[in-house]
XYZ file of C-alpha atoms in Angstrom:
487
model
C 1.941 -43.424 -5.990
C -0.450 -42.202 -8.666
C -4.217 -41.844 -8.227
C -4.697 -44.056 -11.295
C -2.497 -46.866 -9.983
C -3.196 -50.233 -8.394
C -1.191 -49.082 -5.361
C -3.605 -46.222 -4.694
C -6.555 -48.556 -5.236
C -5.258 -50.514 -2.239
C -3.857 -47.562 -0.274
C -6.909 -45.300 -0.155
C -9.532 -47.749 1.160
C -7.131 -48.806 3.930
C -6.411 -45.190 4.913
C -10.056 -44.116 4.790
C -11.296 -47.266 6.548
C -8.857 -46.977 9.431
C -9.495 -43.234 9.647
C -13.102 -43.948 10.617
C -12.519 -46.810 13.051
C -9.472 -45.659 15.037
C -9.992 -43.482 18.133
C -10.671 -39.877 17.151
C -7.594 -38.586 18.993
C -5.351 -40.541 16.592
C -7.000 -39.383 13.371
C -4.596 -36.512 12.709
C -1.551 -38.689 13.379
C -2.880 -41.464 11.151
C -3.508 -39.114 8.206
C -0.070 -37.564 8.719
C 1.615 -40.983 8.582
C -0.431 -41.895 5.492
C 0.417 -38.587 3.811
C 4.164 -38.965 4.336
C 4.010 -42.578 3.164
C 2.139 -41.395 0.057
C 4.789 -38.751 -0.653
C 7.738 -41.011 0.116
C 6.484 -43.586 -2.378
C 8.104 -41.415 -5.066
C 11.413 -40.673 -3.371
C 11.862 -41.139 0.398
C 14.790 -38.693 0.533
C 12.670 -35.728 -0.508
C 10.434 -36.117 2.529
C 13.230 -34.215 4.275
C 12.517 -31.184 2.080
C 8.795 -31.024 2.798
C 9.482 -31.589 6.505
C 12.058 -28.776 6.518
C 9.708 -26.383 4.696
C 6.976 -27.313 7.169
C 9.240 -26.675 10.150
C 10.413 -23.279 8.852
C 6.891 -21.988 8.197
C 5.584 -23.454 11.468
C 8.276 -21.666 13.479
C 7.720 -18.500 11.431
C 4.049 -18.412 12.413
C 4.847 -18.716 16.112
C 7.640 -16.116 15.954
C 5.380 -13.632 14.197
C 2.758 -13.874 16.930
C 5.459 -13.284 19.529
C 7.073 -10.373 17.665
C 6.367 -7.031 19.284
C 7.011 -4.851 16.246
C 5.938 -4.739 12.640
C 9.571 -4.815 11.545
C 10.089 -7.985 13.547
C 7.177 -9.682 11.794
C 8.425 -8.498 8.415
C 11.855 -9.948 9.128
C 10.329 -13.337 9.959
C 8.196 -13.328 6.792
C 11.212 -12.355 4.710
C 13.326 -15.123 6.227
C 10.582 -17.715 5.619
C 10.232 -16.644 1.992
C 13.968 -16.546 1.338
C 14.572 -20.020 2.768
C 11.617 -21.680 1.044
C 12.127 -19.970 -2.310
C 15.845 -20.754 -2.140
C 15.045 -24.466 -1.835
C 12.564 -24.207 -4.702
C 15.089 -22.249 -6.741
C 17.913 -24.751 -6.306
C 15.868 -27.798 -7.224
C 13.711 -26.270 -9.952
C 15.524 -23.277 -11.432
C 19.273 -23.658 -10.862
C 19.984 -25.502 -14.111
C 17.665 -23.161 -16.019
C 19.609 -20.173 -14.654
C 22.950 -21.795 -15.532
C 21.761 -22.553 -19.064
C 20.462 -19.002 -19.509
C 23.779 -17.533 -18.314
C 25.627 -19.890 -20.642
C 23.498 -18.783 -23.603
C 24.073 -15.118 -22.793
C 27.792 -15.807 -22.440
C 27.861 -17.500 -25.847
C 26.323 -14.384 -27.415
C 29.034 -12.296 -25.774
C 31.740 -14.684 -26.926
C 32.415 -16.197 -23.508
C 33.040 -19.824 -22.645
C 29.827 -21.807 -22.056
C 29.012 -23.036 -18.560
C 29.136 -26.810 -18.814
C 28.401 -27.685 -15.187
C 24.858 -28.643 -14.215
C 23.329 -29.799 -10.945
C 22.334 -33.454 -10.940
C 19.073 -32.980 -9.046
C 15.718 -34.662 -9.527
C 12.797 -32.262 -9.198
C 10.849 -33.259 -6.056
C 7.260 -34.018 -7.011
C 4.795 -31.344 -5.881
C 7.452 -28.958 -4.546
C 5.831 -25.897 -6.161
C 2.444 -26.783 -4.694
C 3.396 -27.459 -1.080
C 5.854 -24.531 -1.024
C 3.147 -22.084 -2.085
C 0.678 -23.599 0.379
C 3.132 -23.250 3.257
C 4.050 -19.686 2.264
C 0.393 -18.657 2.056
C 0.049 -19.718 5.703
C 3.021 -17.520 6.629
C 1.450 -14.503 4.922
C -1.961 -15.171 6.462
C -0.445 -15.228 9.947
C 1.442 -12.007 9.194
C -1.756 -10.343 8.000
C -3.644 -11.605 11.032
C -6.271 -13.483 9.021
C -5.392 -16.721 10.855
C -3.717 -17.476 14.140
C -0.441 -19.347 14.297
C -0.974 -23.086 14.647
C 0.643 -24.408 17.832
C -0.066 -28.097 17.215
C 2.848 -29.279 15.070
C 1.043 -32.457 13.947
C -1.973 -30.523 12.689
C 0.236 -28.079 10.810
C 2.331 -30.870 9.299
C -0.866 -32.488 8.035
C -2.007 -29.172 6.546
C 1.147 -28.977 4.412
C 1.258 -32.666 3.489
C -2.430 -33.734 3.241
C -2.077 -36.487 0.646
C -5.148 -35.939 -1.604
C -3.915 -32.503 -2.719
C -0.232 -32.737 -1.821
C 1.467 -33.130 -5.186
C -0.812 -31.235 -7.612
C -3.218 -29.136 -5.592
C -5.593 -27.531 -5.192
C -3.282 -25.134 -3.315
C -5.281 -24.838 -0.120
C -5.474 -21.911 2.303
C -5.032 -22.290 6.024
C -8.414 -20.655 6.583
C -10.051 -23.606 4.852
C -8.036 -26.813 5.196
C -6.171 -26.106 8.447
C -9.389 -25.097 10.184
C -10.933 -28.426 9.126
C -7.909 -30.344 10.400
C -8.293 -28.575 13.730
C -11.803 -30.029 13.906
C -10.845 -33.498 12.667
C -12.271 -35.163 15.785
C -15.724 -33.800 14.937
C -16.025 -35.592 11.587
C -18.876 -38.079 11.650
C -17.824 -41.699 11.334
C -20.129 -42.326 8.405
C -22.340 -40.114 6.250
C -23.525 -42.187 3.330
C -24.378 -39.277 1.034
C -21.027 -37.560 1.591
C -19.044 -40.769 1.085
C -21.037 -41.717 -2.006
C -20.590 -38.280 -3.597
C -16.893 -38.403 -2.778
C -16.449 -41.708 -4.590
C -18.532 -40.490 -7.532
C -16.299 -37.429 -7.847
C -13.248 -39.707 -7.772
C -14.730 -41.930 -10.502
C -15.544 -38.897 -12.651
C -11.947 -37.708 -12.225
C -10.651 -41.135 -13.250
C -12.926 -41.068 -16.311
C -11.514 -37.673 -17.281
C -7.944 -38.903 -16.851
C -8.057 -42.448 -18.239
C -10.731 -42.240 -20.925
C -10.245 -38.686 -22.263
C -6.840 -37.246 -21.275
C -4.689 -40.341 -21.745
C -6.436 -41.216 -25.016
C -5.938 -37.682 -26.378
C -2.267 -37.809 -25.334
C -1.643 -40.688 -27.747
C -2.446 -38.460 -30.720
C -0.919 -35.301 -29.251
C 2.399 -36.993 -28.524
C 2.476 -38.641 -31.948
C 1.939 -35.357 -33.798
C 3.995 -33.016 -31.600
C 6.998 -35.333 -31.491
C 6.941 -35.731 -35.291
C 5.563 -32.328 -36.254
C 7.686 -32.162 -39.410
C 5.651 -34.997 -40.911
C 2.315 -33.202 -40.571
C 0.528 -30.154 -41.892
C -1.807 -27.486 -40.542
C -4.845 -29.728 -40.081
C -3.090 -32.451 -38.078
C -1.213 -29.929 -35.921
C -4.428 -27.972 -35.307
C -6.286 -31.139 -34.299
C -3.454 -32.115 -31.943
C -3.453 -28.626 -30.403
C -7.208 -28.685 -29.833
C -6.982 -32.136 -28.288
C -4.159 -30.985 -26.002
C -6.539 -28.372 -24.609
C -8.903 -31.163 -23.597
C -6.033 -33.400 -22.521
C -4.638 -30.925 -20.013
C -8.112 -29.953 -18.800
C -9.121 -33.557 -18.167
C -5.689 -34.521 -16.829
C -5.427 -31.707 -14.292
C -9.160 -31.328 -13.727
C -9.381 -35.091 -13.290
C -6.623 -35.021 -10.667
C -8.381 -32.179 -8.815
C -11.670 -34.077 -8.837
C -10.022 -37.252 -7.512
C -8.315 -35.185 -4.806
C -11.551 -33.431 -3.838
C -13.456 -36.717 -3.909
C -10.916 -38.544 -1.735
C -10.950 -35.694 0.771
C -14.756 -35.628 0.768
C -14.946 -39.342 1.544
C -12.962 -38.642 4.716
C -15.028 -35.572 5.619
C -12.827 -32.765 4.252
C -13.879 -30.117 1.741
C -11.236 -28.885 -0.707
C -11.739 -25.810 -2.864
C -12.967 -26.141 -6.430
C -10.036 -25.796 -8.818
C -11.893 -25.639 -12.149
C -15.213 -24.130 -13.109
C -16.026 -24.870 -16.780
C -12.986 -22.924 -18.134
C -13.727 -23.535 -21.807
C -17.128 -21.882 -21.451
C -15.437 -18.549 -20.661
C -16.181 -15.661 -23.045
C -12.875 -13.826 -22.519
C -9.393 -14.591 -21.234
C -9.907 -12.727 -17.974
C -12.908 -14.912 -17.232
C -10.944 -17.979 -18.336
C -8.474 -17.330 -15.514
C -11.308 -17.037 -13.010
C -12.237 -20.600 -13.999
C -8.879 -22.287 -14.659
C -6.602 -23.499 -11.821
C -8.550 -21.293 -9.450
C -6.360 -22.041 -6.425
C -3.207 -20.794 -8.187
C -4.940 -17.814 -9.791
C -6.309 -16.680 -6.441
C -2.886 -17.285 -4.825
C -1.161 -14.977 -7.290
C -3.966 -12.425 -6.968
C -3.862 -12.302 -3.160
C -0.137 -12.701 -2.565
C 1.498 -11.064 -5.593
C -0.807 -8.940 -7.749
C -2.469 -7.013 -4.910
C 0.795 -6.467 -2.932
C 2.366 -5.118 -6.158
C -0.383 -2.503 -6.237
C -3.012 -4.320 -8.281
C -5.017 -1.782 -10.245
C -4.746 0.912 -7.578
C -1.719 2.767 -8.962
C -2.720 3.714 -12.457
C -3.177 1.958 -15.774
C 0.496 1.544 -16.675
C 1.329 0.057 -13.279
C -1.714 -2.229 -13.536
C -0.549 -3.622 -16.859
C 2.994 -4.026 -15.566
C 1.647 -5.953 -12.573
C -0.372 -8.222 -14.872
C 2.749 -8.891 -16.947
C 4.816 -9.682 -13.848
C 2.191 -12.023 -12.433
C 1.847 -14.009 -15.651
C 5.600 -14.190 -16.190
C 5.982 -15.567 -12.659
C 3.061 -17.912 -13.297
C 4.816 -19.190 -16.403
C 8.036 -19.801 -14.479
C 6.073 -21.480 -11.686
C 4.827 -23.986 -14.212
C 8.233 -24.800 -15.603
C 11.873 -23.669 -15.774
C 11.852 -23.091 -19.513
C 11.320 -20.127 -21.833
C 8.310 -21.719 -23.512
C 6.437 -21.470 -20.186
C 7.487 -17.831 -19.849
C 6.192 -17.210 -23.382
C 2.922 -18.925 -22.440
C 2.538 -16.607 -19.443
C 3.480 -13.464 -21.382
C 0.992 -14.333 -24.126
C -1.810 -14.594 -21.572
C -0.741 -11.231 -20.122
C -0.911 -9.729 -23.629
C -4.391 -11.207 -24.053
C -5.604 -9.643 -20.810
C -4.009 -6.243 -21.440
C -5.304 -6.158 -25.031
C -8.794 -7.096 -23.870
C -8.761 -4.349 -21.252
C -7.517 -1.746 -23.754
C -10.134 -2.823 -26.302
C -12.879 -2.464 -23.702
C -11.706 1.028 -22.764
C -11.436 2.038 -26.411
C -14.984 0.837 -27.169
C -16.300 2.688 -24.143
C -14.475 5.887 -25.146
C -15.923 5.954 -28.676
C -19.350 4.899 -27.471
C -19.478 1.471 -29.121
C -22.010 -0.822 -27.504
C -22.727 -4.447 -28.314
C -26.517 -4.640 -28.345
C -26.381 -8.415 -28.820
C -23.901 -9.020 -26.021
C -26.259 -11.229 -24.021
C -27.607 -13.386 -26.835
C -26.537 -16.986 -27.397
C -24.816 -16.428 -30.744
C -22.714 -13.561 -29.383
C -21.664 -15.633 -26.367
C -20.835 -18.509 -28.692
C -18.676 -16.269 -30.865
C -16.815 -14.901 -27.844
C -16.423 -18.395 -26.408
C -14.901 -19.718 -29.645
C -12.483 -16.778 -29.883
C -11.461 -17.270 -26.251
C -10.889 -20.993 -26.786
C -8.779 -20.351 -29.901
C -6.638 -17.800 -28.040
C -6.157 -20.115 -25.060
C -5.424 -23.022 -27.387
C -2.780 -21.051 -29.281
C -1.058 -20.398 -25.951
C -1.274 -24.111 -25.063
C 1.101 -24.826 -27.958
C 3.894 -23.217 -25.912
C 2.814 -25.206 -22.871
C 2.751 -28.532 -24.713
C 6.097 -28.031 -26.428
C 9.467 -29.161 -25.122
C 11.064 -25.750 -25.655
C 10.440 -22.295 -27.102
C 12.195 -23.399 -30.299
C 9.920 -26.444 -30.529
C 6.785 -24.275 -30.167
C 7.969 -21.829 -32.830
C 8.728 -24.711 -35.191
C 5.206 -26.067 -34.722
C 3.670 -22.692 -35.589
C 6.015 -22.414 -38.571
C 5.014 -25.883 -39.767
C 1.341 -24.962 -39.442
C 1.826 -22.031 -41.798
C 4.239 -23.708 -44.189
C 2.572 -27.082 -44.748
C -0.982 -27.958 -45.671
C -0.426 -31.637 -46.394
C -3.131 -33.829 -44.946
C -3.157 -37.304 -43.474
C -6.121 -39.445 -42.572
C -7.113 -38.752 -38.971
C -7.073 -42.504 -38.401
C -3.329 -42.565 -39.145
C -2.138 -40.103 -36.507
C -2.302 -42.222 -33.401
C -5.932 -43.267 -32.953
C -8.062 -45.743 -34.890
C -11.791 -45.364 -35.551
C -12.844 -47.009 -32.298
C -10.621 -44.809 -30.163
C -11.725 -41.705 -32.043
C -15.347 -42.574 -31.298
C -14.614 -43.120 -27.584
C -12.622 -39.863 -27.383
C -15.316 -37.811 -29.114
C -18.023 -39.340 -26.920
C -15.950 -38.574 -23.800
C -15.429 -34.949 -24.836
C -19.146 -34.623 -25.629
C -20.028 -35.997 -22.188
C -17.543 -33.572 -20.601
C -19.192 -30.695 -22.474
C -22.681 -31.747 -21.366
C -21.597 -31.988 -17.715
C -19.922 -28.556 -17.909
C -23.006 -26.975 -19.485
C -25.215 -28.459 -16.754
C -22.895 -27.098 -14.058
C -22.844 -23.731 -15.829
C -26.601 -23.599 -15.240
C -25.931 -23.967 -11.489
C -27.409 -27.453 -11.528
C -25.505 -30.118 -9.613
C -25.175 -33.343 -11.589
C -24.942 -35.199 -8.275
C -28.210 -33.741 -7.049
C -29.908 -34.434 -10.383
C -28.790 -38.081 -10.301
C -29.861 -38.534 -6.687
C -33.407 -37.461 -7.598
C -33.725 -40.331 -10.072
C -34.841 -43.899 -9.413
C -32.559 -46.473 -7.793
C -32.325 -48.405 -11.075
C -31.296 -45.295 -13.019
C -28.743 -44.269 -10.415
C -27.003 -47.616 -10.172
C -27.051 -48.089 -13.921
C -25.210 -44.769 -14.173
C -22.759 -45.625 -11.374
C -21.895 -49.029 -12.790
C -21.738 -47.634 -16.312
C -19.195 -45.039 -15.232
C -17.027 -47.641 -13.485
C -17.383 -50.060 -16.398
C -16.358 -47.406 -18.928
C -13.230 -46.586 -16.883
C -12.213 -50.243 -16.748
C -13.084 -51.047 -20.357
C -12.163 -47.823 -22.181
C -9.376 -46.434 -19.993
C -5.926 -46.142 -21.565
C -3.398 -48.287 -19.721
C 0.249 -49.047 -20.345
C 1.940 -52.431 -20.533
C 0.898 -54.479 -17.534
C -1.709 -51.794 -16.738
C 0.990 -49.287 -15.832
C -0.434 -45.941 -14.790
C 0.507 -42.758 -16.642
C 1.703 -39.701 -14.763
C -0.397 -36.568 -14.420
C 0.914 -33.571 -16.388
C 1.081 -31.227 -13.412
C 3.288 -33.598 -11.409
C 6.270 -32.084 -13.255
C 5.513 -28.683 -11.712
C-alpha cells in the first residue's frame, strides 16, 4: 500500500478516525493491527520476518536488564545483532555475495556459481532492522529501559507511517510517545491541520516533481547511448531533485500522518541542497540514517578520537557500509566511497589551508556561499549518477558517454513536452523557495497561519488542486513506487 495510492486514501482516514473514537486503552492495539495490515498489503508472508525481528530484540532488551555482568549483556547484544543481520544478509545480500564470488572465481579460472536464491526483498527490511537494533543498543547503553509491554514494542518497530522508508526512529523518541498513547488529545485542530498540510506537501513533492522528473531521467538513462553531454547532465541534475522530492516527500507524508494522530517523528531532511560542503550535506540529508551510523558505527569504531588516519578509515568504513545498506550492488558501494573521498579531501584541504595560513576573508558573503553551494551540489550530483544507475558498469558508461559525445537534442524530445517542463520547473522553483524560507528559520506553516482566511484556504485548495491536476499518474491512476522502498 503506497502513500500515493487510492488504497491509502481510504485506509488512513479510517485508521485515524477510529484511533480517536475508540477507548484509549485500545489505541495501541488498533494502531498495531493497522500497521501489520499496512505491511502485509505488500506480502503477507513477510510479516513473519518483522514479527521475528521484533521478538528477538524485545527478548534481548529484557535479558540485558536481567544480566548481572557486562559480558552477559554483550553476549545478548551480539546474539541480537547476529540474528537480525543474518536475516537481512540472506534476503538482501546473499545473491550479491554469490555473484561476487562467481566473478572472483572467473578471474581465477574457476567455474562460475550458477545457483541463486529465489527471494523477494521484503519491503522496508533495512529500515525496521536498524530501528530494532538501535533499541537493543540503547538498552545496552542504559539510555532507555527495556520495554515490558510487548504490544507497545511491536508498535514501535512496525508503526506504519515510517515503517517501510523511515525516518529510522529511536526508542527515546517514538517508543516513549507510544508509552503515552493514552494521553493524546482526541482532537487538536491546529495539529491535525498541520499534519494534513505536511502530507499534501509531501504528495506534491512526489507526484508533481519527483514522478515528472523520473519520466525524463528514465528515458535518458535507459537510452544513454543516444544522448550527449547536455542531455545526460540535465537528466543527472533532475535525478537529484527526483530523489530529494521522492524520499523527502515520503518522509513528509510519514511525519504528517503521524502528526495527525498526535505523534512527532524526527525531521529527515533539512534543505540538503543548500549545504556549502559535503560534510554539511550529510547533516541535512537522510538525517535519521546519518545519525544512526554516527551513533552506532562511527563512534564505536573510534570516531575521530584515535588519530587522523584512523578517523579517515572510519569515515571510509561508514560510507562503504552506507552504500551497501542502500543496495547490494557495487554502484552503491562506489557512491558511498565517493562521498567518503569528498569528506576526507575536504578535511585535508581545510587542514592544509590552516597550516599555510590561508584565510577566506569573503567566507560569509552571499557570493562565496553561492559558489560553495554550487560546487557541493555538483559533487553530490556526480555521485548520484552511481546511485541512479543499474550497475557500476552502467554508471561508468554514462560518464564515458558524457565525455565522448556532445550531440544535442531538443529538451522537448527527451521525455517531457513544453507543458510538463513548465510544471516541473515551477515545482522545483517552489521547492527552492520553501527551502530558503525554512533555512531562515521561518516556518511556512506559521507564516500561512498568520494570513487571512481567504488567503489560507486559497493556498490549501490550490495545493490539493495542483496535486490532482498536475500529478503524474499511471494507467488507471496507478501509483508509482517510492525509490527508497527498494532498500
